[in-house]
Every structure is written in structure tokens, then in C-alpha cells.
PDB file of C-alpha atoms in Angstrom:
ATOM      1  CA  GLU A  97    -162.377-149.627  14.478  1.00  0.00           C
ATOM      2  CA  THR A  98    -159.305-147.576  15.274  1.00  0.00           C
ATOM      3  CA  GLY A  99    -160.949-144.162  15.067  1.00  0.00           C
ATOM      4  CA  VAL A 100    -159.247-143.398  11.754  1.00  0.00           C
ATOM      5  CA  THR A 101    -161.276-143.691   8.564  1.00  0.00           C
ATOM      6  CA  GLN A 102    -160.128-143.575   4.967  1.00  0.00           C
ATOM      7  CA  THR A 103    -162.043-143.188   1.722  1.00  0.00           C
ATOM      8  CA  PRO A 104    -162.196-144.580  -0.791  1.00  0.00           C
ATOM      9  CA  ARG A 105    -161.120-148.049   0.186  1.00  0.00           C
ATOM     10  CA  HIS A 106    -160.292-148.974  -3.394  1.00  0.00           C
ATOM     11  CA  LEU A 107    -159.380-146.738  -6.315  1.00  0.00           C
ATOM     12  CA  VAL A 108    -158.452-147.475  -9.899  1.00  0.00           C
ATOM     13  CA  MET A 109    -157.211-144.547 -11.925  1.00  0.00           C
ATOM     14  CA  GLY A 110    -155.518-143.861 -15.215  1.00  0.00           C
ATOM     15  CA  MET A 111    -152.210-142.062 -15.427  1.00  0.00           C
ATOM     16  CA  THR A 112    -153.854-138.844 -16.597  1.00  0.00           C
ATOM     17  CA  ASN A 113    -156.553-138.721 -13.905  1.00  0.00           C
ATOM     18  CA  LYS A 114    -156.704-136.544 -10.833  1.00  0.00           C
ATOM     19  CA  LYS A 115    -158.090-138.038  -7.655  1.00  0.00           C
ATOM     20  CA  SER A 116    -157.905-137.455  -3.915  1.00  0.00           C
ATOM     21  CA  LEU A 117    -157.633-139.749  -0.931  1.00  0.00           C
ATOM     22  CA  LYS A 118    -159.308-138.692   2.298  1.00  0.00           C
ATOM     23  CA  CYS A 119    -158.471-139.498   5.886  1.00  0.00           C
ATOM     24  CA  GLU A 120    -160.381-138.482   8.998  1.00  0.00           C
ATOM     25  CA  GLN A 121    -159.482-139.154  12.611  1.00  0.00           C
ATOM     26  CA  HIS A 122    -161.972-139.059  15.467  1.00  0.00           C
ATOM     27  CA  LEU A 123    -159.426-139.381  18.268  1.00  0.00           C
ATOM     28  CA  GLY A 124    -158.641-135.749  18.957  1.00  0.00           C
ATOM     29  CA  HIS A 125    -155.044-136.222  17.842  1.00  0.00           C
ATOM     30  CA  ASN A 126    -152.869-133.385  16.593  1.00  0.00           C
ATOM     31  CA  ALA A 127    -150.604-135.221  14.160  1.00  0.00           C
ATOM     32  CA  MET A 128    -151.449-137.112  10.993  1.00  0.00           C
ATOM     33  CA  TYR A 129    -149.362-139.162   8.606  1.00  0.00           C
ATOM     34  CA  TRP A 130    -149.455-140.646   5.113  1.00  0.00           C
ATOM     35  CA  TYR A 131    -147.653-143.920   4.476  1.00  0.00           C
ATOM     36  CA  LYS A 132    -147.162-145.965   1.326  1.00  0.00           C
ATOM     37  CA  GLN A 133    -147.019-149.741   1.450  1.00  0.00           C
ATOM     38  CA  SER A 134    -145.851-151.471  -1.711  1.00  0.00           C
ATOM     39  CA  ALA A 135    -145.618-155.194  -2.175  1.00  0.00           C
ATOM     40  CA  LYS A 136    -142.625-156.711  -0.423  1.00  0.00           C
ATOM     41  CA  LYS A 137    -141.321-153.359   0.864  1.00  0.00           C
ATOM     42  CA  PRO A 138    -141.431-151.895   4.362  1.00  0.00           C
ATOM     43  CA  LEU A 139    -143.938-149.203   5.118  1.00  0.00           C
ATOM     44  CA  GLU A 140    -142.640-145.867   3.809  1.00  0.00           C
ATOM     45  CA  LEU A 141    -143.453-142.601   5.535  1.00  0.00           C
ATOM     46  CA  MET A 142    -144.535-139.973   3.001  1.00  0.00           C
ATOM     47  CA  PHE A 143    -145.785-136.905   4.893  1.00  0.00           C
ATOM     48  CA  VAL A 144    -146.242-135.765   8.471  1.00  0.00           C
ATOM     49  CA  TYR A 145    -148.469-132.976   9.722  1.00  0.00           C
ATOM     50  CA  ASN A 146    -148.210-131.633  13.270  1.00  0.00           C
ATOM     51  CA  PHE A 147    -150.807-129.078  14.288  1.00  0.00           C
ATOM     52  CA  LYS A 148    -151.770-128.773  10.598  1.00  0.00           C
ATOM     53  CA  GLU A 149    -148.221-127.840   9.596  1.00  0.00           C
ATOM     54  CA  GLN A 150    -146.270-130.129   7.338  1.00  0.00           C
ATOM     55  CA  THR A 151    -143.161-131.165   9.215  1.00  0.00           C
ATOM     56  CA  GLU A 152    -141.851-133.865   6.963  1.00  0.00           C
ATOM     57  CA  ASN A 153    -141.837-134.655   3.282  1.00  0.00           C
ATOM     58  CA  ASN A 154    -139.873-137.796   2.664  1.00  0.00           C
ATOM     59  CA  SER A 155    -138.647-136.960  -0.831  1.00  0.00           C
ATOM     60  CA  VAL A 156    -142.048-137.717  -2.263  1.00  0.00           C
ATOM     61  CA  PRO A 157    -142.611-136.878  -5.961  1.00  0.00           C
ATOM     62  CA  SER A 158    -144.664-133.775  -6.607  1.00  0.00           C
ATOM     63  CA  ARG A 159    -147.426-135.826  -8.234  1.00  0.00           C
ATOM     64  CA  PHE A 160    -148.468-136.506  -4.626  1.00  0.00           C
ATOM     65  CA  SER A 161    -149.771-133.381  -2.917  1.00  0.00           C
ATOM     66  CA  PRO A 162    -150.950-133.480   0.706  1.00  0.00           C
ATOM     67  CA  GLU A 163    -153.428-131.130   2.314  1.00  0.00           C
ATOM     68  CA  CYS A 164    -154.334-130.812   5.985  1.00  0.00           C
ATOM     69  CA  PRO A 165    -157.161-128.272   6.442  1.00  0.00           C
ATOM     70  CA  ASN A 166    -157.549-129.049  10.156  1.00  0.00           C
ATOM     71  CA  SER A 167    -156.218-131.482  12.710  1.00  0.00           C
ATOM     72  CA  SER A 168    -158.941-134.043  11.967  1.00  0.00           C
ATOM     73  CA  HIS A 169    -158.697-134.240   8.187  1.00  0.00           C
ATOM     74  CA  LEU A 170    -155.910-135.142   5.815  1.00  0.00           C
ATOM     75  CA  PHE A 171    -156.012-135.430   2.046  1.00  0.00           C
ATOM     76  CA  LEU A 172    -153.630-136.801  -0.528  1.00  0.00           C
ATOM     77  CA  HIS A 173    -154.179-135.318  -3.971  1.00  0.00           C
ATOM     78  CA  LEU A 174    -152.984-137.460  -6.853  1.00  0.00           C
ATOM     79  CA  HIS A 175    -152.246-136.452 -10.426  1.00  0.00           C
ATOM     80  CA  THR A 176    -150.398-137.954 -13.380  1.00  0.00           C
ATOM     81  CA  LEU A 177    -149.430-141.031 -11.396  1.00  0.00           C
ATOM     82  CA  GLN A 178    -147.303-143.878 -12.658  1.00  0.00           C
ATOM     83  CA  PRO A 179    -148.070-147.610 -12.507  1.00  0.00           C
ATOM     84  CA  GLU A 180    -145.347-148.016  -9.857  1.00  0.00           C
ATOM     85  CA  ASP A 181    -147.427-145.786  -7.582  1.00  0.00           C
ATOM     86  CA  SER A 182    -149.918-148.623  -7.206  1.00  0.00           C
ATOM     87  CA  ALA A 183    -149.870-149.508  -3.515  1.00  0.00           C
ATOM     88  CA  LEU A 184    -151.800-149.459  -0.267  1.00  0.00           C
ATOM     89  CA  TYR A 185    -151.875-145.922   1.123  1.00  0.00           C
ATOM     90  CA  LEU A 186    -152.282-145.754   4.862  1.00  0.00           C
ATOM     91  CA  CYS A 187    -153.188-142.823   7.037  1.00  0.00           C
ATOM     92  CA  ALA A 188    -152.319-142.659  10.727  1.00  0.00           C
ATOM     93  CA  SER A 189    -152.719-140.242  13.596  1.00  0.00           C
ATOM     94  CA  SER A 190    -151.101-139.725  16.979  1.00  0.00           C
ATOM     95  CA  GLN A 191    -151.023-137.276  19.846  1.00  0.00           C
ATOM     96  CA  GLU A 192    -147.763-135.373  19.796  1.00  0.00           C
ATOM     97  CA  GLY A 193    -146.213-133.199  22.444  1.00  0.00           C
ATOM     98  CA  THR A 194    -147.437-135.062  25.507  1.00  0.00           C
ATOM     99  CA  SER A 195    -145.476-136.971  28.071  1.00  0.00           C
ATOM    100  CA  VAL A 196    -147.379-140.165  27.408  1.00  0.00           C
ATOM    101  CA  SER A 197    -146.757-141.938  24.152  1.00  0.00           C
ATOM    102  CA  TYR A 198    -146.794-141.218  20.492  1.00  0.00           C
ATOM    103  CA  GLU A 199    -148.783-144.325  19.718  1.00  0.00           C
ATOM    104  CA  GLN A 200    -149.929-144.342  16.144  1.00  0.00           C
ATOM    105  CA  TYR A 201    -153.400-145.402  15.076  1.00  0.00           C
ATOM    106  CA  PHE A 202    -153.914-146.467  11.490  1.00  0.00           C
ATOM    107  CA  GLY A 203    -156.816-146.343   9.100  1.00  0.00           C
ATOM    108  CA  PRO A 204    -157.801-149.319   6.928  1.00  0.00           C
ATOM    109  CA  GLY A 205    -155.986-147.949   3.886  1.00  0.00           C
ATOM    110  CA  THR A 206    -156.836-147.148   0.289  1.00  0.00           C
ATOM    111  CA  ARG A 207    -155.803-149.734  -2.276  1.00  0.00           C
ATOM    112  CA  LEU A 208    -154.705-147.719  -5.306  1.00  0.00           C
ATOM    113  CA  THR A 209    -154.199-149.217  -8.743  1.00  0.00           C
ATOM    114  CA  VAL A 210    -152.791-147.050 -11.524  1.00  0.00           C
ATOM    115  CA  THR A 211    -153.476-148.346 -15.009  1.00  0.00           C
TER     116      THR A 211
ATOM    117  CA  LYS B 231    -130.545-143.052  10.098  1.00  0.00           C
ATOM    118  CA  GLN B 232    -132.509-145.718  11.908  1.00  0.00           C
ATOM    119  CA  GLU B 233    -132.794-149.134  10.291  1.00  0.00           C
ATOM    120  CA  VAL B 234    -135.208-151.755  11.562  1.00  0.00           C
ATOM    121  CA  THR B 235    -135.000-155.421  10.698  1.00  0.00           C
ATOM    122  CA  GLN B 236    -137.201-158.362  11.606  1.00  0.00           C
ATOM    123  CA  ILE B 237    -136.472-162.034  11.646  1.00  0.00           C
ATOM    124  CA  PRO B 238    -137.721-164.415  10.616  1.00  0.00           C
ATOM    125  CA  ALA B 239    -139.388-163.046   7.493  1.00  0.00           C
ATOM    126  CA  ALA B 240    -141.967-165.818   7.672  1.00  0.00           C
ATOM    127  CA  LEU B 241    -142.917-168.379  10.279  1.00  0.00           C
ATOM    128  CA  SER B 242    -145.300-171.314  10.255  1.00  0.00           C
ATOM    129  CA  VAL B 243    -146.213-173.079  13.483  1.00  0.00           C
ATOM    130  CA  PRO B 244    -148.866-175.545  14.654  1.00  0.00           C
ATOM    131  CA  GLU B 245    -151.649-174.258  16.837  1.00  0.00           C
ATOM    132  CA  GLY B 246    -150.844-174.075  20.539  1.00  0.00           C
ATOM    133  CA  GLU B 247    -147.146-173.312  20.212  1.00  0.00           C
ATOM    134  CA  ASN B 248    -145.473-170.440  21.967  1.00  0.00           C
ATOM    135  CA  LEU B 249    -143.407-168.306  19.616  1.00  0.00           C
ATOM    136  CA  VAL B 250    -141.062-165.330  19.528  1.00  0.00           C
ATOM    137  CA  LEU B 251    -140.763-162.676  16.853  1.00  0.00           C
ATOM    138  CA  ASN B 252    -137.628-160.560  16.737  1.00  0.00           C
ATOM    139  CA  CYS B 253    -137.074-156.911  15.910  1.00  0.00           C
ATOM    140  CA  SER B 254    -133.667-155.195  15.737  1.00  0.00           C
ATOM    141  CA  PHE B 255    -132.828-151.523  15.369  1.00  0.00           C
ATOM    142  CA  THR B 256    -129.546-149.741  14.771  1.00  0.00           C
ATOM    143  CA  ASP B 257    -130.087-146.493  16.693  1.00  0.00           C
ATOM    144  CA  SER B 258    -130.853-146.950  20.383  1.00  0.00           C
ATOM    145  CA  ALA B 259    -132.015-143.334  20.814  1.00  0.00           C
ATOM    146  CA  ILE B 260    -135.632-144.312  20.528  1.00  0.00           C
ATOM    147  CA  TYR B 261    -138.615-142.733  22.208  1.00  0.00           C
ATOM    148  CA  ASN B 262    -140.744-145.839  21.996  1.00  0.00           C
ATOM    149  CA  LEU B 263    -141.197-149.041  20.043  1.00  0.00           C
ATOM    150  CA  GLN B 264    -144.558-150.221  18.782  1.00  0.00           C
ATOM    151  CA  TRP B 265    -145.725-153.617  17.572  1.00  0.00           C
ATOM    152  CA  PHE B 266    -148.513-153.882  15.015  1.00  0.00           C
ATOM    153  CA  ARG B 267    -150.511-156.594  13.371  1.00  0.00           C
ATOM    154  CA  GLN B 268    -151.598-156.372   9.745  1.00  0.00           C
ATOM    155  CA  ASP B 269    -154.079-158.681   8.083  1.00  0.00           C
ATOM    156  CA  PRO B 270    -153.799-159.065   4.283  1.00  0.00           C
ATOM    157  CA  GLY B 271    -154.828-155.909   2.454  1.00  0.00           C
ATOM    158  CA  LYS B 272    -155.837-154.176   5.667  1.00  0.00           C
ATOM    159  CA  GLY B 273    -154.524-151.391   7.851  1.00  0.00           C
ATOM    160  CA  LEU B 274    -152.343-151.815  10.917  1.00  0.00           C
ATOM    161  CA  THR B 275    -153.671-152.636  14.354  1.00  0.00           C
ATOM    162  CA  SER B 276    -151.574-151.523  17.299  1.00  0.00           C
ATOM    163  CA  LEU B 277    -150.734-154.382  19.650  1.00  0.00           C
ATOM    164  CA  LEU B 278    -148.299-153.023  22.178  1.00  0.00           C
ATOM    165  CA  LEU B 279    -146.242-149.908  22.686  1.00  0.00           C
ATOM    166  CA  ILE B 280    -143.149-149.892  24.886  1.00  0.00           C
ATOM    167  CA  GLN B 281    -141.762-146.567  25.996  1.00  0.00           C
ATOM    168  CA  SER B 282    -137.998-146.197  26.192  1.00  0.00           C
ATOM    169  CA  SER B 283    -138.078-146.249  29.997  1.00  0.00           C
ATOM    170  CA  GLN B 284    -139.956-149.554  30.070  1.00  0.00           C
ATOM    171  CA  ARG B 285    -138.646-153.081  29.671  1.00  0.00           C
ATOM    172  CA  GLU B 286    -141.830-154.848  28.650  1.00  0.00           C
ATOM    173  CA  GLN B 287    -145.546-154.624  28.071  1.00  0.00           C
ATOM    174  CA  THR B 288    -148.181-157.321  28.235  1.00  0.00           C
ATOM    175  CA  SER B 289    -151.624-157.659  26.713  1.00  0.00           C
ATOM    176  CA  GLY B 290    -153.401-160.984  27.004  1.00  0.00           C
ATOM    177  CA  ARG B 291    -151.298-163.654  25.313  1.00  0.00           C
ATOM    178  CA  LEU B 292    -148.842-161.080  23.993  1.00  0.00           C
ATOM    179  CA  ASN B 293    -145.707-159.880  25.715  1.00  0.00           C
ATOM    180  CA  ALA B 294    -143.269-157.439  24.184  1.00  0.00           C
ATOM    181  CA  SER B 295    -139.845-156.685  25.603  1.00  0.00           C
ATOM    182  CA  LEU B 296    -137.362-153.941  24.843  1.00  0.00           C
ATOM    183  CA  ASP B 297    -133.599-153.933  25.287  1.00  0.00           C
ATOM    184  CA  LYS B 298    -132.332-150.586  24.058  1.00  0.00           C
ATOM    185  CA  SER B 299    -128.685-151.328  24.760  1.00  0.00           C
ATOM    186  CA  SER B 300    -128.677-154.287  22.414  1.00  0.00           C
ATOM    187  CA  GLY B 301    -131.089-152.712  19.941  1.00  0.00           C
ATOM    188  CA  ARG B 302    -133.658-155.468  20.229  1.00  0.00           C
ATOM    189  CA  SER B 303    -137.310-156.033  20.894  1.00  0.00           C
ATOM    190  CA  THR B 304    -139.165-159.314  20.978  1.00  0.00           C
ATOM    191  CA  LEU B 305    -142.841-160.138  20.710  1.00  0.00           C
ATOM    192  CA  TYR B 306    -143.824-163.300  22.530  1.00  0.00           C
ATOM    193  CA  ILE B 307    -147.113-164.966  21.592  1.00  0.00           C
ATOM    194  CA  ALA B 308    -148.330-167.645  23.960  1.00  0.00           C
ATOM    195  CA  ALA B 309    -150.550-170.559  22.949  1.00  0.00           C
ATOM    196  CA  SER B 310    -150.836-169.441  19.337  1.00  0.00           C
ATOM    197  CA  GLN B 311    -154.170-169.717  17.527  1.00  0.00           C
ATOM    198  CA  PRO B 312    -155.087-169.738  13.822  1.00  0.00           C
ATOM    199  CA  GLY B 313    -156.578-166.287  14.323  1.00  0.00           C
ATOM    200  CA  ASP B 314    -153.099-165.000  15.128  1.00  0.00           C
ATOM    201  CA  SER B 315    -152.095-165.540  11.489  1.00  0.00           C
ATOM    202  CA  ALA B 316    -151.072-162.149  10.120  1.00  0.00           C
ATOM    203  CA  THR B 317    -148.019-160.044   9.426  1.00  0.00           C
ATOM    204  CA  TYR B 318    -146.424-158.543  12.512  1.00  0.00           C
ATOM    205  CA  LEU B 319    -144.566-155.260  12.186  1.00  0.00           C
ATOM    206  CA  CYS B 320    -142.394-153.408  14.627  1.00  0.00           C
ATOM    207  CA  ALA B 321    -141.677-149.696  14.384  1.00  0.00           C
ATOM    208  CA  SER B 322    -139.341-147.433  16.311  1.00  0.00           C
ATOM    209  CA  ASP B 323    -140.138-143.822  17.092  1.00  0.00           C
ATOM    210  CA  ASN B 324    -136.832-141.991  17.217  1.00  0.00           C
ATOM    211  CA  TYR B 325    -135.791-138.647  18.568  1.00  0.00           C
ATOM    212  CA  GLY B 326    -135.645-136.260  15.664  1.00  0.00           C
ATOM    213  CA  GLN B 327    -137.206-138.721  13.275  1.00  0.00           C
ATOM    214  CA  ASN B 328    -140.562-140.352  12.827  1.00  0.00           C
ATOM    215  CA  PHE B 329    -141.612-143.953  12.901  1.00  0.00           C
ATOM    216  CA  VAL B 330    -139.345-146.358  11.030  1.00  0.00           C
ATOM    217  CA  PHE B 331    -140.920-149.692  10.245  1.00  0.00           C
ATOM    218  CA  GLY B 332    -139.407-153.116   9.884  1.00  0.00           C
ATOM    219  CA  PRO B 333    -140.308-155.325   6.915  1.00  0.00           C
ATOM    220  CA  GLY B 334    -142.521-157.559   9.033  1.00  0.00           C
ATOM    221  CA  THR B 335    -142.786-161.231   9.942  1.00  0.00           C
ATOM    222  CA  ARG B 336    -145.534-163.191   8.217  1.00  0.00           C
ATOM    223  CA  LEU B 337    -146.981-165.661  10.706  1.00  0.00           C
ATOM    224  CA  SER B 338    -149.108-168.680   9.843  1.00  0.00           C
ATOM    225  CA  VAL B 339    -150.626-170.710  12.656  1.00  0.00           C
ATOM    226  CA  LEU B 340    -151.865-174.049  11.388  1.00  0.00           C
ATOM    227  CA  PRO B 341    -154.928-175.700  12.936  1.00  0.00           C
TER     228      PRO B 341
END
């Protein structure tokens, strides 16, 4: 257990569906991240939230919409996805703005399949 | 923009061997470098984090070193065990950027 949970763990959705991925961190961190991991590709950073403010959007298509209502929760809203969006979606958190380290802690991921 | 590479892409060794995994990065202006382990279909588990002012970190049978001037980090695994089989990823945290991950090294330790 890393202190970061993700639900659901597996999701199959059609291209016309709307679904949401949820991430929750119990570590008291102030930054949260969404990553995409496709087969045979390095982990790709999608979004970063620091203190609930989005600080980075890595040219992600608008069919992915993040939401960070507070520093402990992060959502990724999905709509009209494409089959190539099938991947493992990982959430992470870290403590930013301290003199220690920005060590990232990851959740177990949501395996998304778009049919 | 930071680029991170890892060699080898895959490695298979017999149980008990000591081994070294390599990570290279193009931009030496890093804040820290982190090594992770990922089991198939699972999330990432942090192994070691080396801050830019440090040269190495140790945890049990693992030792990670950092040479910023040459843009390299190595992960040394002593007395490998079948349970060490996983994909090992390195990631650099850069000033003005966020974590950039390498493609990983897939390790198989054979009993």
C-alpha cells in the first residue's frame, strides 16, 4: 500500500460512453498527477495539480478532463474516447514546496479498455 | 527538454547474480532522480530517491548512484532473487519540468 488508491481498477467502455476515474491520496501531499502508460511506451505525464491548481497539461486531448476538488482527490473524466486511449492510467502524489524531496507515490492504476 | 534512456531494455540473469541497471539523462539540471519497480499490470513502487546533492542511496540489497556531470544513474541489485523480476524505471525530476520517465528495463531472475 502506497497511500494512493485508484478506482475502478479495471474499466471497459465504448467510444460514446462517459466515465470517470478516481484517485485519492492519504499522505497529506499537496500535488497530484495523472500519467498514461501505453504498451511499449514510456510513462507519459498528462496533468499536474499543485495546491488544487492545474499547473501542467501535457497537450492532452480535450476528451480527457481532469478535476481536483481538493488536495486529496483527483478525477479524470473521460468522454468519446478512442481505442488508442486504451492504457493503464496511473495517479501519483507528492509533497511540493519543501526542502526535502519530491518523491512520487503511485496508485495501482486503472486498466482502461476502449471498445 | 529532458530525455531519459535505460539500458538494457531487458535482462535475464540466474538467481544469485549481482547486476547493474543503467539510466542516462540529457539535462543535468535535475532536482532528484527516482528509481521505481513495476510489476506487470500494476502501479509503480518507489525504490530509491537520490537528491541532486547526493551521490548514492542504499536500501537493503539495492544501491543507486547518481553522477550528474555525466548524466548517469545506476541501480545495483545484489544477490538477485526471482522476486526481483519486474520492470525497473528511472525518472528525473527537473527544474522547471516534472518527472520524465525512462522506458524501463525488464528484469527476469531465473531460479
